[in-house]
mmCIF file of C-alpha atoms and ligand atoms in Angstrom:
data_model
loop_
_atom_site.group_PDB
_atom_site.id
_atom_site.type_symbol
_atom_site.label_atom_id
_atom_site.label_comp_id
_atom_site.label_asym_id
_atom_site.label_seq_id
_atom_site.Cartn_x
_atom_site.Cartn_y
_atom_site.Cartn_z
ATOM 1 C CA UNK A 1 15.469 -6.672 4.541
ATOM 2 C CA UNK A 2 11.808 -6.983 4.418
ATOM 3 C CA UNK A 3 9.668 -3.528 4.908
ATOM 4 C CA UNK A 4 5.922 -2.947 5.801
ATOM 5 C CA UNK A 5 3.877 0.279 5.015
ATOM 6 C CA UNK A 6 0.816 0.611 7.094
ATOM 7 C CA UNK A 7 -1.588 3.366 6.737
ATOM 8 C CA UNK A 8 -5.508 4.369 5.466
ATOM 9 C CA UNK A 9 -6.588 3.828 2.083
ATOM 10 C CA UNK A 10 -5.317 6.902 0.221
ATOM 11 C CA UNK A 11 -2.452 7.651 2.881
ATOM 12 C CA UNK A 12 0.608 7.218 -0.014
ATOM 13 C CA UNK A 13 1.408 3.696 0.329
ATOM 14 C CA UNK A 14 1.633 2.759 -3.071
ATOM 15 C CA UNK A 15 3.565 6.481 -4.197
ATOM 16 C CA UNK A 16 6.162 6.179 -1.770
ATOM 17 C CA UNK A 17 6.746 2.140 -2.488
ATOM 18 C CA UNK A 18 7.252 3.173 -5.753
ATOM 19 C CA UNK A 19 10.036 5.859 -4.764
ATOM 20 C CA UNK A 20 11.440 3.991 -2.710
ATOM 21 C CA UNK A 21 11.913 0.734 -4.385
ATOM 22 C CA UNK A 22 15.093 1.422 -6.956
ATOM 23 C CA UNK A 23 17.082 3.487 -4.038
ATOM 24 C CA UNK A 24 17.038 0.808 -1.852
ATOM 25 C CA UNK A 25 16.804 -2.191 -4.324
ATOM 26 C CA UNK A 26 13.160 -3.188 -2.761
ATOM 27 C CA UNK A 27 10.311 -4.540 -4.679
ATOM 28 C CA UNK A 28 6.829 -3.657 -3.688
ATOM 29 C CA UNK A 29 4.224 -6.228 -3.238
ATOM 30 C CA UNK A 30 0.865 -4.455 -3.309
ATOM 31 C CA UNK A 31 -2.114 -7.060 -2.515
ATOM 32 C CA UNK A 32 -4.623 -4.494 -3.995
ATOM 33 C CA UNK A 33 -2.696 -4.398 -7.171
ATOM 34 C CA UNK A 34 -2.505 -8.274 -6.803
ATOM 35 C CA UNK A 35 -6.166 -8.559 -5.978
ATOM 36 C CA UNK A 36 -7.367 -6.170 -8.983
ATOM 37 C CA UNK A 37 -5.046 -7.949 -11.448
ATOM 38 C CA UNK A 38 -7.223 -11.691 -10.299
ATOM 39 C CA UNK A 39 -10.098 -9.676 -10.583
ATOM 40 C CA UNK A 40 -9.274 -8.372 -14.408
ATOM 41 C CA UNK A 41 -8.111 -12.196 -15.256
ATOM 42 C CA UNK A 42 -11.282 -13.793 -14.013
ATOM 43 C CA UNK A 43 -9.605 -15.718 -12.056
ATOM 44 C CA UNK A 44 -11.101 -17.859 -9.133
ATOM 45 C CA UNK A 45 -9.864 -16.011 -6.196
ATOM 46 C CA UNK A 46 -10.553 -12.772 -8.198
ATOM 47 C CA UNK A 47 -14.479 -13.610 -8.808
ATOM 48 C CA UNK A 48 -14.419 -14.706 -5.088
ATOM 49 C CA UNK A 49 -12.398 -10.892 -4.370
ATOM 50 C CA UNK A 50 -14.847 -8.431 -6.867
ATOM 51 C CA UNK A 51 -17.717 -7.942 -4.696
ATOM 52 C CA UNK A 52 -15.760 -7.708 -1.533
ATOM 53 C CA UNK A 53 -13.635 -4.896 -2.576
ATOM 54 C CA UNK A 54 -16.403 -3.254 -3.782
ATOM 55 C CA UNK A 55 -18.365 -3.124 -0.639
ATOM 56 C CA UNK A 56 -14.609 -1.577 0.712
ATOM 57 C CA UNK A 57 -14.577 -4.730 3.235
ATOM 58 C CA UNK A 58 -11.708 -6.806 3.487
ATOM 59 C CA UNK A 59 -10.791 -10.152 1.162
ATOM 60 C CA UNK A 60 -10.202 -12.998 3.575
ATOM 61 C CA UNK A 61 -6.753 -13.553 5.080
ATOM 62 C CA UNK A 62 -6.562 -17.041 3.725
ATOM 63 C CA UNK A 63 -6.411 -15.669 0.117
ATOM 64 C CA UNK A 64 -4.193 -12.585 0.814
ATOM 65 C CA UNK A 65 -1.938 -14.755 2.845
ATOM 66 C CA UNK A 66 -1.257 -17.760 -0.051
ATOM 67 C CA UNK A 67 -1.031 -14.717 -2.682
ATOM 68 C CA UNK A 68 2.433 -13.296 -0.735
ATOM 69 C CA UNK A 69 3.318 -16.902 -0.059
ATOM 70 C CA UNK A 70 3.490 -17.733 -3.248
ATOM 71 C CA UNK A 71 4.814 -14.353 -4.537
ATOM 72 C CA UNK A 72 8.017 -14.311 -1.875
ATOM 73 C CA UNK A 73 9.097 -17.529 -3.660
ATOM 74 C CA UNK A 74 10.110 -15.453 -6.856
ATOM 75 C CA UNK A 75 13.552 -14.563 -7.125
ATOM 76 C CA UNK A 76 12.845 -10.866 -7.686
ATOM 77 C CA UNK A 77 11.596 -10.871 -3.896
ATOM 78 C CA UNK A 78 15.275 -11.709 -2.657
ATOM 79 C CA UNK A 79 17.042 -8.405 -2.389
ATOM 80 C CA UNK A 80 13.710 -7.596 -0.034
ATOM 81 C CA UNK A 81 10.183 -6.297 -0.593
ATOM 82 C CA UNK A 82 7.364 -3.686 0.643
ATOM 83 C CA UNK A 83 4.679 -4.906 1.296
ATOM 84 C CA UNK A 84 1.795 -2.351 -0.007
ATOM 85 C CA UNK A 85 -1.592 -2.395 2.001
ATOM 86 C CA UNK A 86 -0.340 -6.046 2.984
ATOM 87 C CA UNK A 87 -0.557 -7.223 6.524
ATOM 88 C CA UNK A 88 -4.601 -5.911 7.656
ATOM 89 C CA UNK A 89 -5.838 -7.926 10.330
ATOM 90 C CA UNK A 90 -3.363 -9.210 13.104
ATOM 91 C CA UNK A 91 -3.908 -12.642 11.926
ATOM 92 C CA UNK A 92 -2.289 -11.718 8.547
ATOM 93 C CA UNK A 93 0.643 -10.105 10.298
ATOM 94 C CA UNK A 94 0.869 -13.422 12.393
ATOM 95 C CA UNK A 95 1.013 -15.206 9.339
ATOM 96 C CA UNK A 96 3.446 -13.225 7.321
ATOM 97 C CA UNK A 97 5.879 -13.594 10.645
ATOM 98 C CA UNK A 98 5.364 -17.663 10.558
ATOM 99 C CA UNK A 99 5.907 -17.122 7.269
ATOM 100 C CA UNK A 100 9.113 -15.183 6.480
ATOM 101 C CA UNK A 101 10.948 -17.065 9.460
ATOM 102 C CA UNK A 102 10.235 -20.412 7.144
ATOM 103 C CA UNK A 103 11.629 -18.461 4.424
ATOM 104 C CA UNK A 104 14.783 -17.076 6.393
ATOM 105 C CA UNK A 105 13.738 -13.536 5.751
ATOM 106 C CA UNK A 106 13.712 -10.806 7.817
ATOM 107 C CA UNK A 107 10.975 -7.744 8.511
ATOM 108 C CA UNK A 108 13.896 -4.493 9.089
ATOM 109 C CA UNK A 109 10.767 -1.875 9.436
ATOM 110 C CA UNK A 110 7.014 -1.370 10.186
ATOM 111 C CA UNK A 111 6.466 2.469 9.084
ATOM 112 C CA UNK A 112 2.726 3.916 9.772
ATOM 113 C CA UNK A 113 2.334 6.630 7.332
ATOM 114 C CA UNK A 114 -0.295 9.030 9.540
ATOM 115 C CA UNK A 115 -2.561 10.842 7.710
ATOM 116 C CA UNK A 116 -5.866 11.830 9.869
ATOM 117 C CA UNK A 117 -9.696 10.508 7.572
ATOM 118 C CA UNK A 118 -10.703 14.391 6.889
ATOM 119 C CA UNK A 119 -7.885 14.263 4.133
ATOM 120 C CA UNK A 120 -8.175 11.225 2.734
ATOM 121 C CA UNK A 121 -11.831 11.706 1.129
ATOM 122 C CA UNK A 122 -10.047 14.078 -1.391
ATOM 123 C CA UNK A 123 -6.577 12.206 -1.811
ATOM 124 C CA UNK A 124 -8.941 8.817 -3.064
ATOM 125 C CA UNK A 125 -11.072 10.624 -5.202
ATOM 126 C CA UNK A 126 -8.566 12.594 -6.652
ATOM 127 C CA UNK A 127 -6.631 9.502 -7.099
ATOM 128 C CA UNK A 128 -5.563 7.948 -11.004
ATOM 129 C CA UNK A 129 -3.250 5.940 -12.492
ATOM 130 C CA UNK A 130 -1.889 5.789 -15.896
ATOM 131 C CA UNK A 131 -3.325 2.379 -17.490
ATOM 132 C CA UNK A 132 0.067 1.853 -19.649
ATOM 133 C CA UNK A 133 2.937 1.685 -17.021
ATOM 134 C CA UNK A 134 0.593 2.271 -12.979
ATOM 135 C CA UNK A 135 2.380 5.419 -12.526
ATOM 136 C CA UNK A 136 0.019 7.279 -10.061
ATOM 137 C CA UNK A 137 -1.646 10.468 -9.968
ATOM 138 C CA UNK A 138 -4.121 13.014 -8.678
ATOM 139 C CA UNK A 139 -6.537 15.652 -9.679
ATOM 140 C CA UNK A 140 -5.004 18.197 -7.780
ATOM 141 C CA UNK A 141 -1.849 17.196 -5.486
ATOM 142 C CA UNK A 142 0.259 15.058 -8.527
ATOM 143 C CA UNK A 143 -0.977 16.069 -12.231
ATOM 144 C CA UNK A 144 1.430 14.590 -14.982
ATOM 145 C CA UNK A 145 3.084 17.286 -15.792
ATOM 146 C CA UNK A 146 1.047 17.436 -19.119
ATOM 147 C CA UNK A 147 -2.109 17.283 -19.205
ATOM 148 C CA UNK A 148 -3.190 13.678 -20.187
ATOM 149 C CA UNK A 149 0.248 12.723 -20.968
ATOM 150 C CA UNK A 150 2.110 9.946 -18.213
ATOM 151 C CA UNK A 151 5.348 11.570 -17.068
ATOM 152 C CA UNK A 152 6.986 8.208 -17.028
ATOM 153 C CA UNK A 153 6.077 6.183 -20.117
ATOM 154 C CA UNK A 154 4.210 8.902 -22.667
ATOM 155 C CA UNK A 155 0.771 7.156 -22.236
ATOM 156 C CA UNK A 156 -2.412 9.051 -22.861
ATOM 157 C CA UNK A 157 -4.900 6.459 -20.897
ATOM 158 C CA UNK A 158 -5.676 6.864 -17.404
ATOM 159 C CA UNK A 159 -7.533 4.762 -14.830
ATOM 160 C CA UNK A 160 -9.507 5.233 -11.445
ATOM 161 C CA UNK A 161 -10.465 2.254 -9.671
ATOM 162 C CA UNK A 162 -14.358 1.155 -8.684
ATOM 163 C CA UNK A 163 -13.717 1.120 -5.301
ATOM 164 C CA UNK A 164 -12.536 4.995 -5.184
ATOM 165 C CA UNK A 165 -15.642 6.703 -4.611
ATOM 166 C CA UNK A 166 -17.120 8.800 -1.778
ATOM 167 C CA UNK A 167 -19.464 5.799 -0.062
ATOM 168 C CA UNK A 168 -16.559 3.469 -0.431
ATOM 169 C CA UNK A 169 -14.540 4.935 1.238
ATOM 170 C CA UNK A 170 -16.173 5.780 4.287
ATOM 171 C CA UNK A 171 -16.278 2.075 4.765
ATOM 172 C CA UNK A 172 -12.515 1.243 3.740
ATOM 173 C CA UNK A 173 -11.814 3.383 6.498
ATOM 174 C CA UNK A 174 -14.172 1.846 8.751
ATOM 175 C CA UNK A 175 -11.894 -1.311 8.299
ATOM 176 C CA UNK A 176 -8.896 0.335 8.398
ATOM 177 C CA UNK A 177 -9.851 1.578 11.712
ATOM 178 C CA UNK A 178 -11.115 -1.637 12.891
ATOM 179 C CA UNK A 179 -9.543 -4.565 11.765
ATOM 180 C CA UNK A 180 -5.784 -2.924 10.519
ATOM 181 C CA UNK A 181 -5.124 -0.173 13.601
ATOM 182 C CA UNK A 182 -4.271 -2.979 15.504
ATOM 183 C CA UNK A 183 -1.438 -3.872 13.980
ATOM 184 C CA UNK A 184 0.412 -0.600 15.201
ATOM 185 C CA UNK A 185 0.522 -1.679 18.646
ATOM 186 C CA UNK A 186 1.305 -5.196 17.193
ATOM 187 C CA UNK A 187 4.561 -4.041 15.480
ATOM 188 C CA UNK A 188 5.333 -1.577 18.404
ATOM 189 C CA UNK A 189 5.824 -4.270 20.792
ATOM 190 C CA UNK A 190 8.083 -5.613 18.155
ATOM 191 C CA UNK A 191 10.138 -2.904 18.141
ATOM 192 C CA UNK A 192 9.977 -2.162 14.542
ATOM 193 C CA UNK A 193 7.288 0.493 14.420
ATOM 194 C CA UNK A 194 8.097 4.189 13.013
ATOM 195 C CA UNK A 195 5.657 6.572 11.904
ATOM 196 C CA UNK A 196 6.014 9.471 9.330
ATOM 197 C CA UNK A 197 3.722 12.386 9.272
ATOM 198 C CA UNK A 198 1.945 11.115 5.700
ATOM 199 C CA UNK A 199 0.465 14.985 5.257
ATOM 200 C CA UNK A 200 3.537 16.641 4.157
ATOM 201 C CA UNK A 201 3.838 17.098 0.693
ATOM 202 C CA UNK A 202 5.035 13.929 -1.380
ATOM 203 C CA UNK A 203 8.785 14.344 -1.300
ATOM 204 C CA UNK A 204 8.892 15.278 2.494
ATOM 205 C CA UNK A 205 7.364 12.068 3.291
ATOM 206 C CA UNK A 206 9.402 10.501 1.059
ATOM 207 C CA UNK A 207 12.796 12.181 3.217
ATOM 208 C CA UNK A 208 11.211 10.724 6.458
ATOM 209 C CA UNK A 209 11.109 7.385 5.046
ATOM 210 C CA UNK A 210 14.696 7.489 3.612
ATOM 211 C CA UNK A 211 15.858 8.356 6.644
ATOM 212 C CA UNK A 212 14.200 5.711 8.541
ATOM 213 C CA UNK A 213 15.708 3.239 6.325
ATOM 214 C CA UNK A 214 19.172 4.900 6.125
ATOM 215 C CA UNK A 215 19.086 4.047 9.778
ATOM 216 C CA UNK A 216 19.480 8.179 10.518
ATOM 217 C CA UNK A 217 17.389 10.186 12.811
ATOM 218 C CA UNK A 218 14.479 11.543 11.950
ATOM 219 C CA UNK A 219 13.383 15.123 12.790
HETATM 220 P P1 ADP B 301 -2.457 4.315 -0.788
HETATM 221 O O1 ADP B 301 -1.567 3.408 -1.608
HETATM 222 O O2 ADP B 301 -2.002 4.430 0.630
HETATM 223 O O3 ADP B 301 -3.906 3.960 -0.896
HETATM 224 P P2 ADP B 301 -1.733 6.345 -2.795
HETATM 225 O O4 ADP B 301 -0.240 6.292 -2.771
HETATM 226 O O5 ADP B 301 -2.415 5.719 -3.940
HETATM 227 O O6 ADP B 301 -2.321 5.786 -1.398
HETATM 228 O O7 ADP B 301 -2.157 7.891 -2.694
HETATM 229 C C1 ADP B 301 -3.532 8.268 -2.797
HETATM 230 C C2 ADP B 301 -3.653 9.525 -3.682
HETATM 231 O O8 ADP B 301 -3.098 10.647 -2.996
HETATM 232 C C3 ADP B 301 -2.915 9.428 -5.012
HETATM 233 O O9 ADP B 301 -3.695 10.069 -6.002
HETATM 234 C C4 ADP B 301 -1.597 10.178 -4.764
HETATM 235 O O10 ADP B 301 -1.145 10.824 -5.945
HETATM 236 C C5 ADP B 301 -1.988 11.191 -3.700
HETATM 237 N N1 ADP B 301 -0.940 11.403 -2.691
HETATM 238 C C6 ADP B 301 -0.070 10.483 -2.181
HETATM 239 N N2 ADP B 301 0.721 11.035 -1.236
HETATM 240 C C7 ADP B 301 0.348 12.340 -1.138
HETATM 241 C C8 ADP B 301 0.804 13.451 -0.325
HETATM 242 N N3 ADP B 301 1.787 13.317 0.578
HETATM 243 N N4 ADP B 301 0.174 14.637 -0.487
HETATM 244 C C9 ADP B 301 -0.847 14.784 -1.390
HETATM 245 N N5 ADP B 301 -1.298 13.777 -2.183
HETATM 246 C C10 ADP B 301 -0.722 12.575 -2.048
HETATM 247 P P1 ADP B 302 -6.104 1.291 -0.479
HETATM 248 O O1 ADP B 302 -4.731 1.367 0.076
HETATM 249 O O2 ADP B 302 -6.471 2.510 -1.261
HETATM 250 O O3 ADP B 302 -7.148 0.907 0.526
HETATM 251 P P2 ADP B 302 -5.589 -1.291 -1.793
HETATM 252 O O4 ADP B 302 -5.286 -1.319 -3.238
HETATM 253 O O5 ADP B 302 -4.509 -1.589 -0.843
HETATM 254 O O6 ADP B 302 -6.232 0.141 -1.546
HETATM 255 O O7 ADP B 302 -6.802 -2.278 -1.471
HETATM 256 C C1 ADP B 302 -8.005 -2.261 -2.214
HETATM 257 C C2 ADP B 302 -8.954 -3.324 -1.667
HETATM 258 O O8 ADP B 302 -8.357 -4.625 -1.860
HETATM 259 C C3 ADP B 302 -9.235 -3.246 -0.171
HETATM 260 O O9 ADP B 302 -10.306 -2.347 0.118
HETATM 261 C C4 ADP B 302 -9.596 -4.704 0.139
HETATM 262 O O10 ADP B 302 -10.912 -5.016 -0.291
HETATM 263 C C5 ADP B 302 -8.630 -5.465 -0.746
HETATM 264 N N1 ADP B 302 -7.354 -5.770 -0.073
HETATM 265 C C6 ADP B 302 -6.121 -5.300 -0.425
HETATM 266 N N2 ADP B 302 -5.180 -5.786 0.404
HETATM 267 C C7 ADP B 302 -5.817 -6.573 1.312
HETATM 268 C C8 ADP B 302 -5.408 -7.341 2.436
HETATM 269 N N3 ADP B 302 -4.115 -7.403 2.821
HETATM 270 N N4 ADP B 302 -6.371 -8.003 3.129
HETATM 271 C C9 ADP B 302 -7.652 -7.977 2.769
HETATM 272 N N5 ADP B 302 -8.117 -7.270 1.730
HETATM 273 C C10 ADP B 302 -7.213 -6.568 0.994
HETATM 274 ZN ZN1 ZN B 303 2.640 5.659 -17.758
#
């Protein structure tokens, strides 16, 4: 079983793919991760990405769409993925249908994580991640538990991204409004839409979503 998260920049995506992939045997696909790692190899479709995700506008769906293409074809991607800030227009949900129905897969759950644009100023540029292992954190609302030390793999370097600054962000949310908010009524009329309240703490939200996918009721 496939699974999308949908919700802003900064809404907990990425930390609750993470928690959620070794319970339920998922892996999580994250097209920002794959977009920043093109962009750090100097790759073509990363020098054709850079200035694009600076601006906090959207790469184009043709290079987005080939980059989970080719990824599904791994063997890792069998036992079922998340896909991480992947689809974001309703042309790259169209195509990720097409596309898992040639590969015989199956989309279980589109879950909107809701969190409203006042918080999500502070959860992006509070937001880090340790450059050794990815484990993410924030200034205030996830510190390692000590300071400058990765509670997962020991490292002592951390990251923020460009892209997670005041101005940006205003306009990632522009286009989250815009171009991805349509794909909630898209996967409602699907019948697979859910939607978690995303400003509980991090382990409440991660509950709702357990119980989503454990098939129980939520409440
Ligand atoms: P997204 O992948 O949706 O952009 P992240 O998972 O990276 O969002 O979360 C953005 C920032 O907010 C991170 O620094 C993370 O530690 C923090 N965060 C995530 N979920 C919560 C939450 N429920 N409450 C408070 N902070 C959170
Ligand atoms: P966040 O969840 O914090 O917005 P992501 O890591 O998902 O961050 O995305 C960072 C940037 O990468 C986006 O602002 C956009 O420029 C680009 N990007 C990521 N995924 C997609 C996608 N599916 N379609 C188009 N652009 C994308
Ligand atoms: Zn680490």
């Amino acid at each position: 079983m496939d699974l999308v998260l949908l919700g802003p920049p900064g809404g907990g995506k990425g930390t609750q793919a993470k928690r959620l992939m070794d319970k339920f045997g998922l892996v999580q696909l994250s097209t920002g991760d794959m977009l920043r790692a093109a962009v750090a190899s100097g790759s073509e479709i990363g020098k054709r990405a850079k200035a694009v995700m600076d601006a906090g506008q959207l790469v184009s769906d043709d290079i987005v769409i080939g980059i989970i293409d080719e990824r599904l074809d791994a063997p890792d991607t069998k036992g079922g993925v998340i896909f991480d800030g992947f689809p974001r227009t309703v042309a790259q949900a169209e195509a990720l249908d097409a596309m898992l129905a040639r590969k015989g897969r199956r989309l279980g759950h589109a879950i909107e994580i809701r969190v409203p644009d006042q918080l999500l100023i502070d959860r992006i540029t509070g937001r880090f991640t340790c450059a050794k292992c990815g484990a993410g954190y924030h200034d205030q609302f996830q510190k390692p538990k000590a300071a400058g030390v990765c509670d997962k793999c020991g490292g002592t370097e951390f990251v923020r991204r460009a892209d997670d600054n005041a101005e940006t962000v205003t306009k990632r949310l522009g286009a989250y409004h815009a171009q991805t908010a349509p794909l909630l009524p898209y996967y409602e009329g699907k019948g697979v839409l859910s939607v978690v309240d995303g400003t509980q703490d991090i382990a409440e939200v991660t509950r709702a979503l357990e119980a989503i996918l454990d098939g129980a009721k939520v409440g």
